Amino acid sequence: RSVARYLCQDLDVPRVDIDTSIGYALKRTATALRTAMEASLRSLGLSVPQYSCLEILDARPGISNADLARGVFVTRQAMHQLLGGLQEAELVSAGGQGRVQRYSLTPEGQRIITAASAAVAAVEEQMLSGLQPSERQRLHSDLERCTAALGED
């Protein structure tokens, strides 16, 4: 037996039941979603973080590296590398003055994000296909409240 399991049993600490755990179900869903997104984006030559970066740049042209990193859920260093690859592929251009660079999509980046957004929307539609519109709204609302309860924006 593992030490953690041994200690939990001796202290009568409640354990998570993975069959009924909301957190475990969320993790399984997130993993399945990411796997499906990766498969749908592969033909466009994009990874999920690259897609996320392009999607945010499409919605917020001129965003800074730091704000972009927060939106994609990566470190600034990882974002720097990610943006470097997107610039090399001529999907993103940089501008600005001084240390703060502002990024935007190139025409090719715009073309790619249009196709990628459609591919990801199809994956999301597949994921939600068993839910009625009111259930989808409720799920979204419930997830937003869970996020807020944990102190996240």
mmCIF file of C-alpha atoms in Angstrom:
data_model
loop_
_atom_site.group_PDB
_atom_site.id
_atom_site.type_symbol
_atom_site.label_atom_id
_atom_site.label_comp_id
_atom_site.label_asym_id
_atom_site.label_seq_id
_atom_site.Cartn_x
_atom_site.Cartn_y
_atom_site.Cartn_z
ATOM 1 C CA ARG A 1 0.000 0.000 0.000
ATOM 2 C CA SER A 2 1.091 3.547 -0.658
ATOM 3 C CA VAL A 3 2.012 5.753 2.276
ATOM 4 C CA ALA A 4 -0.746 8.242 1.405
ATOM 5 C CA ARG A 5 -3.385 5.513 1.307
ATOM 6 C CA TYR A 6 -2.091 4.070 4.554
ATOM 7 C CA LEU A 7 -2.200 7.452 6.292
ATOM 8 C CA CYS A 8 -5.693 8.243 4.987
ATOM 9 C CA GLN A 9 -7.073 4.950 6.231
ATOM 10 C CA ASP A 10 -5.514 5.326 9.656
ATOM 11 C CA LEU A 11 -6.768 8.889 10.077
ATOM 12 C CA ASP A 12 -10.212 8.136 8.672
ATOM 13 C CA VAL A 13 -9.794 10.977 6.181
ATOM 14 C CA PRO A 14 -12.525 11.077 3.518
ATOM 15 C CA ARG A 15 -11.298 10.007 0.100
ATOM 16 C CA VAL A 16 -12.464 11.094 -3.315
ATOM 17 C CA ASP A 17 -14.725 8.585 -5.054
ATOM 18 C CA ILE A 18 -13.657 8.841 -8.686
ATOM 19 C CA ASP A 19 -17.009 7.430 -9.826
ATOM 20 C CA THR A 20 -18.878 10.443 -8.395
ATOM 21 C CA SER A 21 -16.160 13.135 -8.236
ATOM 22 C CA ILE A 22 -17.026 16.284 -10.185
ATOM 23 C CA GLY A 23 -13.340 17.229 -10.329
ATOM 24 C CA TYR A 24 -12.414 13.869 -11.823
ATOM 25 C CA ALA A 25 -15.269 14.116 -14.351
ATOM 26 C CA LEU A 26 -14.067 17.617 -15.325
ATOM 27 C CA LYS A 27 -10.526 16.348 -15.803
ATOM 28 C CA ARG A 28 -11.725 13.443 -17.971
ATOM 29 C CA THR A 29 -13.836 15.844 -20.047
ATOM 30 C CA ALA A 30 -10.973 18.330 -20.412
ATOM 31 C CA THR A 31 -8.628 15.543 -21.511
ATOM 32 C CA ALA A 32 -11.134 14.172 -24.030
ATOM 33 C CA LEU A 33 -11.797 17.687 -25.354
ATOM 34 C CA ARG A 34 -8.103 18.446 -25.755
ATOM 35 C CA THR A 35 -7.482 15.111 -27.511
ATOM 36 C CA ALA A 36 -10.341 15.775 -29.954
ATOM 37 C CA MET A 37 -9.155 19.353 -30.531
ATOM 38 C CA GLU A 38 -5.595 18.153 -31.205
ATOM 39 C CA ALA A 39 -6.903 15.693 -33.778
ATOM 40 C CA SER A 40 -9.025 18.328 -35.529
ATOM 41 C CA LEU A 41 -6.222 20.921 -35.560
ATOM 42 C CA ARG A 42 -3.506 18.537 -36.763
ATOM 43 C CA SER A 43 -4.463 18.933 -40.422
ATOM 44 C CA LEU A 44 -3.976 22.697 -40.060
ATOM 45 C CA GLY A 45 -0.542 22.223 -38.503
ATOM 46 C CA LEU A 46 -1.614 23.733 -35.172
ATOM 47 C CA SER A 47 -1.335 22.614 -31.580
ATOM 48 C CA VAL A 48 -4.013 23.498 -29.021
ATOM 49 C CA PRO A 49 -1.842 26.250 -27.438
ATOM 50 C CA GLN A 50 -1.112 27.710 -30.896
ATOM 51 C CA TYR A 51 -4.822 27.653 -31.721
ATOM 52 C CA SER A 52 -5.650 29.328 -28.395
ATOM 53 C CA CYS A 53 -3.069 32.007 -29.062
ATOM 54 C CA LEU A 54 -4.455 32.718 -32.535
ATOM 55 C CA GLU A 55 -8.043 32.752 -31.236
ATOM 56 C CA ILE A 56 -7.197 35.328 -28.566
ATOM 57 C CA LEU A 57 -5.234 37.443 -31.051
ATOM 58 C CA ASP A 58 -8.224 37.367 -33.382
ATOM 59 C CA ALA A 59 -10.487 38.614 -30.583
ATOM 60 C CA ARG A 60 -7.965 41.092 -29.104
ATOM 61 C CA PRO A 61 -5.496 42.371 -31.710
ATOM 62 C CA GLY A 62 -2.596 44.257 -30.191
ATOM 63 C CA ILE A 63 -2.608 42.284 -26.930
ATOM 64 C CA SER A 64 0.677 42.098 -25.025
ATOM 65 C CA ASN A 65 2.756 38.966 -24.499
ATOM 66 C CA ALA A 66 1.918 38.920 -20.766
ATOM 67 C CA ASP A 67 -1.840 39.221 -21.321
ATOM 68 C CA LEU A 68 -1.690 36.642 -24.067
ATOM 69 C CA ALA A 69 0.189 34.214 -21.798
ATOM 70 C CA ARG A 70 -2.520 34.590 -19.137
ATOM 71 C CA GLY A 71 -5.223 33.953 -21.727
ATOM 72 C CA VAL A 72 -3.541 30.809 -23.052
ATOM 73 C CA PHE A 73 -2.645 29.573 -19.527
ATOM 74 C CA VAL A 74 1.103 29.374 -20.145
ATOM 75 C CA THR A 75 4.113 31.146 -18.684
ATOM 76 C CA ARG A 76 5.545 34.252 -20.342
ATOM 77 C CA GLN A 77 8.588 32.231 -21.351
ATOM 78 C CA ALA A 78 6.429 29.560 -22.994
ATOM 79 C CA MET A 79 4.412 32.285 -24.728
ATOM 80 C CA HIS A 80 7.611 33.829 -26.053
ATOM 81 C CA GLN A 81 8.506 30.492 -27.677
ATOM 82 C CA LEU A 82 4.957 29.961 -28.916
ATOM 83 C CA LEU A 83 4.867 33.419 -30.520
ATOM 84 C CA GLY A 84 8.288 32.841 -32.064
ATOM 85 C CA GLY A 85 6.993 29.757 -33.831
ATOM 86 C CA LEU A 86 3.841 31.542 -34.989
ATOM 87 C CA GLN A 87 5.934 34.450 -36.294
ATOM 88 C CA GLU A 88 8.222 32.029 -38.117
ATOM 89 C CA ALA A 89 5.155 30.467 -39.733
ATOM 90 C CA GLU A 90 4.066 34.013 -40.665
ATOM 91 C CA LEU A 91 0.767 33.684 -38.780
ATOM 92 C CA VAL A 92 1.524 36.479 -36.283
ATOM 93 C CA SER A 93 3.298 39.816 -36.526
ATOM 94 C CA ALA A 94 4.732 41.958 -33.738
ATOM 95 C CA GLY A 95 4.815 45.684 -33.314
ATOM 96 C CA GLY A 96 5.077 48.221 -30.553
ATOM 97 C CA GLN A 97 7.670 50.318 -28.837
ATOM 98 C CA GLY A 98 10.211 49.482 -26.205
ATOM 99 C CA ARG A 99 9.962 46.259 -24.272
ATOM 100 C CA VAL A 100 6.218 45.767 -24.735
ATOM 101 C CA GLN A 101 5.499 44.071 -28.019
ATOM 102 C CA ARG A 102 1.952 43.990 -29.359
ATOM 103 C CA TYR A 103 0.884 41.064 -31.514
ATOM 104 C CA SER A 104 -1.692 40.628 -34.247
ATOM 105 C CA LEU A 105 -2.630 38.103 -36.898
ATOM 106 C CA THR A 106 -1.222 38.273 -40.385
ATOM 107 C CA PRO A 107 -3.550 37.632 -43.349
ATOM 108 C CA GLU A 108 -2.374 33.990 -43.323
ATOM 109 C CA GLY A 109 -3.008 33.826 -39.574
ATOM 110 C CA GLN A 110 -6.513 35.152 -40.185
ATOM 111 C CA ARG A 111 -7.109 32.460 -42.808
ATOM 112 C CA ILE A 112 -5.849 29.716 -40.493
ATOM 113 C CA ILE A 113 -7.843 30.873 -37.449
ATOM 114 C CA THR A 114 -11.046 30.909 -39.500
ATOM 115 C CA ALA A 115 -10.542 27.248 -40.403
ATOM 116 C CA ALA A 116 -9.311 26.328 -36.917
ATOM 117 C CA SER A 117 -12.273 28.002 -35.215
ATOM 118 C CA ALA A 118 -14.661 26.020 -37.392
ATOM 119 C CA ALA A 119 -12.831 22.784 -36.564
ATOM 120 C CA VAL A 120 -12.894 23.467 -32.824
ATOM 121 C CA ALA A 121 -16.551 24.543 -32.948
ATOM 122 C CA ALA A 122 -17.374 21.184 -34.534
ATOM 123 C CA VAL A 123 -15.565 19.386 -31.697
ATOM 124 C CA GLU A 124 -17.440 21.408 -29.090
ATOM 125 C CA GLU A 125 -20.736 20.716 -30.862
ATOM 126 C CA GLN A 126 -19.947 16.995 -30.802
ATOM 127 C CA MET A 127 -19.157 17.196 -27.078
ATOM 128 C CA LEU A 128 -22.442 18.985 -26.337
ATOM 129 C CA SER A 129 -24.609 17.057 -28.805
ATOM 130 C CA GLY A 130 -26.457 15.211 -26.033
ATOM 131 C CA LEU A 131 -27.519 18.431 -24.291
ATOM 132 C CA GLN A 132 -30.535 20.627 -24.983
ATOM 133 C CA PRO A 133 -29.914 24.394 -25.383
ATOM 134 C CA SER A 134 -31.157 25.074 -21.838
ATOM 135 C CA GLU A 135 -28.842 22.356 -20.486
ATOM 136 C CA ARG A 136 -25.901 23.899 -22.330
ATOM 137 C CA GLN A 137 -26.661 27.293 -20.802
ATOM 138 C CA ARG A 138 -26.989 25.720 -17.362
ATOM 139 C CA LEU A 139 -23.697 23.842 -17.740
ATOM 140 C CA HIS A 140 -21.921 27.026 -18.783
ATOM 141 C CA SER A 141 -23.411 28.965 -15.885
ATOM 142 C CA ASP A 142 -22.563 26.240 -13.377
ATOM 143 C CA LEU A 143 -18.959 26.030 -14.589
ATOM 144 C CA GLU A 144 -18.590 29.824 -14.368
ATOM 145 C CA ARG A 145 -19.868 29.742 -10.772
ATOM 146 C CA CYS A 146 -17.443 26.927 -9.899
ATOM 147 C CA THR A 147 -14.582 28.970 -11.342
ATOM 148 C CA ALA A 148 -15.680 32.056 -9.370
ATOM 149 C CA ALA A 149 -15.939 30.023 -6.165
ATOM 150 C CA LEU A 150 -12.270 29.082 -6.556
ATOM 151 C CA GLY A 151 -11.332 32.745 -6.916
ATOM 152 C CA GLU A 152 -10.467 32.673 -10.614
ATOM 153 C CA ASP A 153 -11.502 35.383 -13.085
#
